[in-house]
Structure formats: C-alpha cells, structure tokens
Amino acid sequence: GGGCTETVLFSDGFDSSYGNWNDGGSDCARTSSYFKSGTRSIRLRDNTNSSTLTSDPLNLTGFSEVTITFDYLARLMENGEDFWLQANVGNGYQTLVTWVAGQDFTNSNTNWTAESVTITGTFSSSTRFRFRCDASANSDYIYLDNVVVEGCQPNNSRDTEPVLTSAGSVKWQEFGEAEAEVYYRIFPNPARSEFTVNIDAEGYQARLTSMEGKLIMDRQLQEGSNRISVAELPRGMYLLIIEGAEGFRKVEKVVLNR
C-alpha cells in the first residue's frame, strides 16, 4: 500500500486577475511587459516587505504532499541576488527553496524556466505559500507565470516496484472508485522529446492542453504503454487529462525541459 492520489487544487495564469494569490504591495504587480503565455505575468522586484506574492489560505490537512510548478524569468538580477518559495503552516514563514542568480539561473528577456517543487510534511487548515524576491533595487526583476498547485492525498495504491527512467523513480498512481481502480504512470517527467503513459485498463482518453486549456493533442490510450511525442512543442508546463468511463478524470502536470 501507500502512495497518494494527486489533485490539481488551482492553476493561475494571471491574465485577468491574481486568482488564488495576493500581491504584497508596490513591489509586486501584474504586468504585460513579459509573460510565458497569455497576456500577463506577476512581476516581483527589490527586497522589501511588498516584494511578495502570497497564496490564499489553503486547508491542506488531508494532504501528505504539495507540488508547486511555475515558469519564471529573471531580468537584471545581480549575481548572488535570489528569490524564494516559502510556506507558513501556522508558525511563520519558512523558506523552502532558494534560487540564486549566477548559480541557479541567468538573466534573459526570452528564456523562461519551468520549475517544480514538491513539499512533504504536515500541513494545516490555513497553509499559505509565498514567493519572495530578495534583490537590491526596484530595477531587479523576477517574473512568474502559470503557477499550478497540486495536493497529494494518501491512499492504498498498488504495492509495486518503481519504474526507473531518466527522470528517476516513477511509481504507479491510482484513480477511480475502490471497485474500479485504474493504475497509471507517466514518465519521464520532466520530458524532452516524448513521454510515456502506462495504464492498466482500456477505454481511456488522453488530452494534452496548454495551461490556458488550449487543446494540443487528443488520443485514445491503449492498455499498456503509450508513447506521446512532444518534440514540436516549446518548453514549459502542460496539462495531461486522462478520462474514462463512469466520469473518471485525472489531471497531471507535464513539464517539457529541453
């Protein structure tokens, strides 16, 4: 047993609003100057109390893992300047990950980076996540786009050996009711030119869409291994939607990182 079932809690592209996020003040803004997709992104700058983008409070008491994926672009950040992903489960903000200029990223006007962070632990009924810029001036910028938050709830999924791929270990996941369980796995993820969907049932459909919901691919899945080519797509984050009988539906994030 063990494992968990992933659920997309929310996805925000910031084109029309902040969605499930809140600006910290003057050093955080929705902007049309740079964006990965759509028409807008979030711009963080400087290192003040307002250099933050903070989520709404989330009730995550039933989750064992949370995965946050996003695209980011850095401009005019000096080496050593950085930005953070933080979490507050009720005892103040703790820094989870730090990205440092000159070490983890370089400045660019066009090259967005797809990032994915998985957090495990004990979450509260009012968990908040926060992006914070730690630069030195208003002219140091981090842009964020296509932020997806997924939660993983514990279950009694199949006890099976992991499949080793170039992306590491990928274990079976399950969805559906107990009397009609369906097991599947997606690997490698992040992917380069293709990825594989393994599923142990027939009659399921896979749709690949952009983060904004634009349909890119629609195909019937065969029981067993299904190879899906993404060589013509630009790098970034996409959604893979697996659907079948009885209203079964699962949404997975797929990262293309060439």
Tab-separated table of C-alpha atoms in Angstrom:
chain	number	residue	atom	x	y	z
A	1	GLY	CA	0.000	0.000	0.000
A	2	GLY	CA	0.970	3.594	0.495
A	3	GLY	CA	1.302	6.305	-2.114
A	4	CYS	CA	-1.099	9.157	-2.711
A	5	THR	CA	-3.503	10.497	-5.318
A	6	GLU	CA	-2.739	13.911	-6.811
A	7	THR	CA	-5.361	16.618	-7.293
A	8	VAL	CA	-4.880	19.968	-9.038
A	9	LEU	CA	-6.018	22.482	-6.414
A	10	PHE	CA	-5.743	25.524	-8.656
A	11	SER	CA	-3.923	26.943	-11.659
A	12	ASP	CA	-3.292	30.657	-12.272
A	13	GLY	CA	-2.015	32.456	-15.363
A	14	PHE	CA	-2.787	35.985	-14.032
A	15	ASP	CA	-4.247	37.257	-17.308
A	16	SER	CA	-7.411	38.702	-15.763
A	17	SER	CA	-6.657	38.745	-12.019
A	18	TYR	CA	-4.403	37.456	-9.240
A	19	GLY	CA	-6.661	34.422	-8.968
A	20	ASN	CA	-5.747	32.458	-5.830
A	21	TRP	CA	-2.816	34.757	-4.999
A	22	ASN	CA	-2.394	38.189	-3.367
A	23	ASP	CA	0.091	40.949	-4.090
A	24	GLY	CA	2.297	42.218	-1.289
A	25	GLY	CA	2.200	45.848	-2.351
A	26	SER	CA	4.138	48.183	-4.646
A	27	ASP	CA	6.944	45.701	-5.402
A	28	CYS	CA	4.507	43.097	-6.730
A	29	ALA	CA	2.344	43.694	-9.785
A	30	ARG	CA	0.519	42.047	-12.669
A	31	THR	CA	2.308	43.120	-15.828
A	32	SER	CA	2.040	42.746	-19.587
A	33	SER	CA	5.735	43.517	-20.157
A	34	TYR	CA	6.812	39.845	-20.068
A	35	PHE	CA	4.742	36.660	-19.939
A	36	LYS	CA	5.241	32.986	-20.732
A	37	SER	CA	1.725	32.532	-22.107
A	38	GLY	CA	-1.483	34.524	-22.232
A	39	THR	CA	-1.152	38.277	-21.767
A	40	ARG	CA	0.223	38.897	-18.262
A	41	SER	CA	2.513	37.585	-15.534
A	42	ILE	CA	3.484	38.578	-11.990
A	43	ARG	CA	6.480	40.881	-11.511
A	44	LEU	CA	8.413	40.864	-8.223
A	45	ARG	CA	11.268	43.295	-7.577
A	46	ASP	CA	13.601	44.593	-4.839
A	47	ASN	CA	13.685	43.015	-1.330
A	48	THR	CA	11.044	44.844	0.704
A	49	ASN	CA	8.019	43.606	2.650
A	50	SER	CA	5.972	44.178	-0.517
A	51	SER	CA	8.230	42.005	-2.742
A	52	THR	CA	5.878	39.060	-2.240
A	53	LEU	CA	3.140	37.029	-3.926
A	54	THR	CA	1.135	35.097	-1.311
A	55	SER	CA	-1.495	32.402	-1.769
A	56	ASP	CA	-4.912	32.405	-0.176
A	57	PRO	CA	-5.084	30.218	2.976
A	58	LEU	CA	-5.452	26.550	1.982
A	59	ASN	CA	-6.954	23.723	4.006
A	60	LEU	CA	-4.359	21.006	3.390
A	61	THR	CA	-4.921	18.856	6.477
A	62	GLY	CA	-5.765	15.816	4.312
A	63	PHE	CA	-2.648	16.050	2.141
A	64	SER	CA	0.769	14.451	2.568
A	65	GLU	CA	2.480	16.291	-0.311
A	66	VAL	CA	2.034	19.518	-2.237
A	67	THR	CA	3.670	20.203	-5.607
A	68	ILE	CA	4.022	23.743	-6.948
A	69	THR	CA	5.020	24.214	-10.582
A	70	PHE	CA	5.614	27.534	-12.313
A	71	ASP	CA	7.517	29.352	-15.058
A	72	TYR	CA	9.908	32.170	-14.188
A	73	LEU	CA	12.032	34.764	-15.986
A	74	ALA	CA	14.822	36.833	-14.371
A	75	ARG	CA	15.925	40.279	-15.561
A	76	LEU	CA	18.761	42.487	-14.271
A	77	MET	CA	19.365	40.352	-11.159
A	78	GLU	CA	22.985	40.655	-9.995
A	79	ASN	CA	24.939	37.501	-9.144
A	80	GLY	CA	24.079	36.417	-5.630
A	81	GLU	CA	20.633	38.008	-5.635
A	82	ASP	CA	17.826	35.489	-5.316
A	83	PHE	CA	14.170	34.707	-4.851
A	84	TRP	CA	12.441	32.234	-2.520
A	85	LEU	CA	9.471	29.923	-2.202
A	86	GLN	CA	8.207	29.934	1.384
A	87	ALA	CA	5.439	28.239	3.388
A	88	ASN	CA	3.531	29.133	6.541
A	89	VAL	CA	1.608	26.328	8.277
A	90	GLY	CA	0.815	28.468	11.319
A	91	ASN	CA	4.209	29.256	12.865
A	92	GLY	CA	5.561	31.882	10.468
A	93	TYR	CA	7.089	31.685	7.017
A	94	GLN	CA	9.880	29.196	6.410
A	95	THR	CA	11.992	29.252	3.225
A	96	LEU	CA	11.623	26.018	1.249
A	97	VAL	CA	13.732	26.709	-1.851
A	98	THR	CA	16.128	29.490	-2.861
A	99	TRP	CA	17.063	30.271	-6.484
A	100	VAL	CA	20.298	32.309	-6.803
A	101	ALA	CA	21.381	34.432	-9.778
A	102	GLY	CA	24.610	33.185	-11.331
A	103	GLN	CA	24.128	29.787	-9.732
A	104	ASP	CA	20.586	28.590	-10.470
A	105	PHE	CA	19.564	30.996	-13.224
A	106	THR	CA	20.786	33.699	-15.592
A	107	ASN	CA	19.055	36.850	-16.800
A	108	SER	CA	17.127	36.773	-20.048
A	109	ASN	CA	14.458	38.657	-21.964
A	110	THR	CA	13.039	35.498	-23.544
A	111	ASN	CA	14.190	32.269	-21.876
A	112	TRP	CA	11.633	31.198	-19.289
A	113	THR	CA	12.483	28.349	-16.909
A	114	ALA	CA	9.959	25.667	-15.891
A	115	GLU	CA	10.297	24.764	-12.205
A	116	SER	CA	8.632	22.143	-9.998
A	117	VAL	CA	8.885	21.840	-6.194
A	118	THR	CA	7.366	19.036	-4.090
A	119	ILE	CA	6.862	19.689	-0.374
A	120	THR	CA	6.165	16.900	2.112
A	121	GLY	CA	5.193	17.193	5.742
A	122	THR	CA	2.298	18.157	7.975
A	123	PHE	CA	0.072	20.893	6.586
A	124	SER	CA	-2.530	22.975	8.409
A	125	SER	CA	-6.067	24.137	7.635
A	126	SER	CA	-4.704	27.604	6.775
A	127	THR	CA	-1.449	26.852	4.940
A	128	ARG	CA	-0.078	29.686	2.808
A	129	PHE	CA	2.670	29.663	0.195
A	130	ARG	CA	4.671	32.726	-0.778
A	131	PHE	CA	7.118	33.776	-3.479
A	132	ARG	CA	9.523	36.477	-2.303
A	133	CYS	CA	12.151	38.452	-4.224
A	134	ASP	CA	15.448	39.094	-2.411
A	135	ALA	CA	17.215	41.566	-4.699
A	136	SER	CA	18.579	45.057	-4.008
A	137	ALA	CA	16.655	47.600	-6.085
A	138	ASN	CA	13.440	48.280	-7.982
A	139	SER	CA	15.267	47.503	-11.234
A	140	ASP	CA	15.871	43.828	-10.273
A	141	TYR	CA	13.014	41.680	-11.580
A	142	ILE	CA	11.567	38.181	-11.257
A	143	TYR	CA	8.544	37.323	-13.413
A	144	LEU	CA	6.222	34.398	-12.527
A	145	ASP	CA	3.619	32.737	-14.744
A	146	ASN	CA	1.483	29.578	-14.964
A	147	VAL	CA	1.552	28.683	-11.265
A	148	VAL	CA	-0.078	25.308	-10.539
A	149	VAL	CA	-0.632	23.923	-7.030
A	150	GLU	CA	-1.332	20.187	-6.644
A	151	GLY	CA	-2.079	18.248	-3.471
A	152	CYS	CA	-1.435	14.550	-2.889
A	153	GLN	CA	-3.806	12.646	-0.584
A	154	PRO	CA	-2.682	9.336	0.964
A	155	ASN	CA	-4.331	6.171	-0.310
A	156	ASN	CA	-3.751	2.448	-0.508
A	157	SER	CA	-2.412	2.360	-4.043
A	158	ARG	CA	-0.829	-0.701	-5.611
A	159	ASP	CA	2.320	-2.066	-3.991
A	160	THR	CA	4.655	-2.326	-6.963
A	161	GLU	CA	8.289	-1.746	-7.783
A	162	PRO	CA	9.101	1.684	-9.228
A	163	VAL	CA	9.954	2.005	-12.895
A	164	LEU	CA	13.394	3.582	-13.288
A	165	THR	CA	13.634	6.215	-16.006
A	166	SER	CA	15.967	9.045	-16.921
A	167	ALA	CA	13.878	11.255	-14.646
A	168	GLY	CA	14.240	8.952	-11.640
A	169	SER	CA	11.684	6.686	-9.951
A	170	VAL	CA	8.076	6.775	-11.114
A	171	LYS	CA	5.547	4.772	-9.139
A	172	TRP	CA	2.061	3.657	-10.098
A	173	GLN	CA	-0.736	6.037	-9.196
A	174	GLU	CA	-4.432	5.227	-8.986
A	175	PHE	CA	-7.770	6.892	-9.516
A	176	GLY	CA	-11.386	5.788	-9.529
A	177	GLU	CA	-13.598	4.058	-7.012
A	178	ALA	CA	-12.373	1.091	-4.994
A	179	GLU	CA	-14.367	-1.365	-7.108
A	180	ALA	CA	-12.953	0.029	-10.360
A	181	GLU	CA	-9.384	1.141	-9.698
A	182	VAL	CA	-7.256	2.249	-12.622
A	183	TYR	CA	-3.477	2.414	-12.284
A	184	TYR	CA	-1.247	4.519	-14.480
A	185	ARG	CA	2.166	6.173	-14.628
A	186	ILE	CA	3.688	8.981	-16.701
A	187	PHE	CA	7.429	9.070	-17.394
A	188	PRO	CA	9.847	10.681	-17.840
A	189	ASN	CA	8.565	13.900	-16.330
A	190	PRO	CA	10.133	16.395	-16.977
A	191	ALA	CA	10.296	15.175	-20.571
A	192	ARG	CA	12.264	16.193	-23.631
A	193	SER	CA	11.006	14.914	-26.992
A	194	GLU	CA	8.451	12.376	-25.742
A	195	PHE	CA	6.908	10.809	-22.666
A	196	THR	CA	5.057	7.561	-21.987
A	197	VAL	CA	1.699	6.931	-20.383
A	198	ASN	CA	1.314	3.413	-18.980
A	199	ILE	CA	-2.221	2.409	-17.978
A	200	ASP	CA	-3.619	-0.955	-16.923
A	201	ALA	CA	-7.096	-0.579	-18.460
A	202	GLU	CA	-8.781	0.026	-21.829
A	203	GLY	CA	-11.200	2.727	-22.897
A	204	TYR	CA	-9.342	5.773	-21.607
A	205	GLN	CA	-8.650	9.006	-23.451
A	206	ALA	CA	-5.697	11.391	-23.057
A	207	ARG	CA	-5.841	15.092	-23.902
A	208	LEU	CA	-2.794	17.350	-23.731
A	209	THR	CA	-3.549	21.052	-23.287
A	210	SER	CA	-1.714	24.285	-22.629
A	211	MET	CA	-2.007	25.821	-19.163
A	212	GLU	CA	-4.773	28.036	-20.599
A	213	GLY	CA	-6.761	24.988	-21.757
A	214	LYS	CA	-5.920	25.086	-25.484
A	215	LEU	CA	-6.167	21.550	-26.883
A	216	ILE	CA	-2.874	20.288	-28.324
A	217	MET	CA	-3.427	16.525	-28.602
A	218	ASP	CA	-6.359	14.115	-28.192
A	219	ARG	CA	-5.843	10.357	-28.456
A	220	GLN	CA	-7.201	7.043	-27.283
A	221	LEU	CA	-4.999	5.212	-24.790
A	222	GLN	CA	-4.305	1.522	-25.276
A	223	GLU	CA	-3.840	-0.763	-22.308
A	224	GLY	CA	-0.105	-0.851	-21.588
A	225	SER	CA	2.454	1.595	-22.947
A	226	ASN	CA	1.506	4.712	-24.949
A	227	ARG	CA	4.338	6.882	-26.288
A	228	ILE	CA	3.442	10.536	-26.865
A	229	SER	CA	5.674	12.792	-28.958
A	230	VAL	CA	6.104	16.402	-27.831
A	231	ALA	CA	9.189	17.210	-29.904
A	232	GLU	CA	7.456	20.096	-31.703
A	233	LEU	CA	6.229	21.825	-28.543
A	234	PRO	CA	8.107	24.634	-26.774
A	235	ARG	CA	9.490	24.025	-23.290
A	236	GLY	CA	7.206	24.777	-20.390
A	237	MET	CA	4.301	23.258	-18.454
A	238	TYR	CA	1.296	21.450	-19.925
A	239	LEU	CA	-1.717	19.587	-18.558
A	240	LEU	CA	-2.389	15.934	-19.418
A	241	ILE	CA	-6.031	14.997	-18.814
A	242	ILE	CA	-6.872	11.282	-18.593
A	243	GLU	CA	-10.580	10.454	-18.831
A	244	GLY	CA	-12.644	7.274	-18.996
A	245	ALA	CA	-15.902	5.595	-18.093
A	246	GLU	CA	-18.032	6.499	-15.070
A	247	GLY	CA	-16.735	10.059	-15.073
A	248	PHE	CA	-13.164	9.096	-14.150
A	249	ARG	CA	-10.882	12.067	-14.740
A	250	LYS	CA	-7.300	12.802	-13.710
A	251	VAL	CA	-5.255	15.930	-14.468
A	252	GLU	CA	-1.463	15.698	-14.377
A	253	LYS	CA	1.181	18.346	-14.930
A	254	VAL	CA	3.783	17.558	-17.614
A	255	VAL	CA	6.969	19.643	-17.828
A	256	LEU	CA	8.938	19.897	-21.076
A	257	ASN	CA	12.501	20.867	-20.270
A	258	ARG	CA	14.938	20.723	-23.191
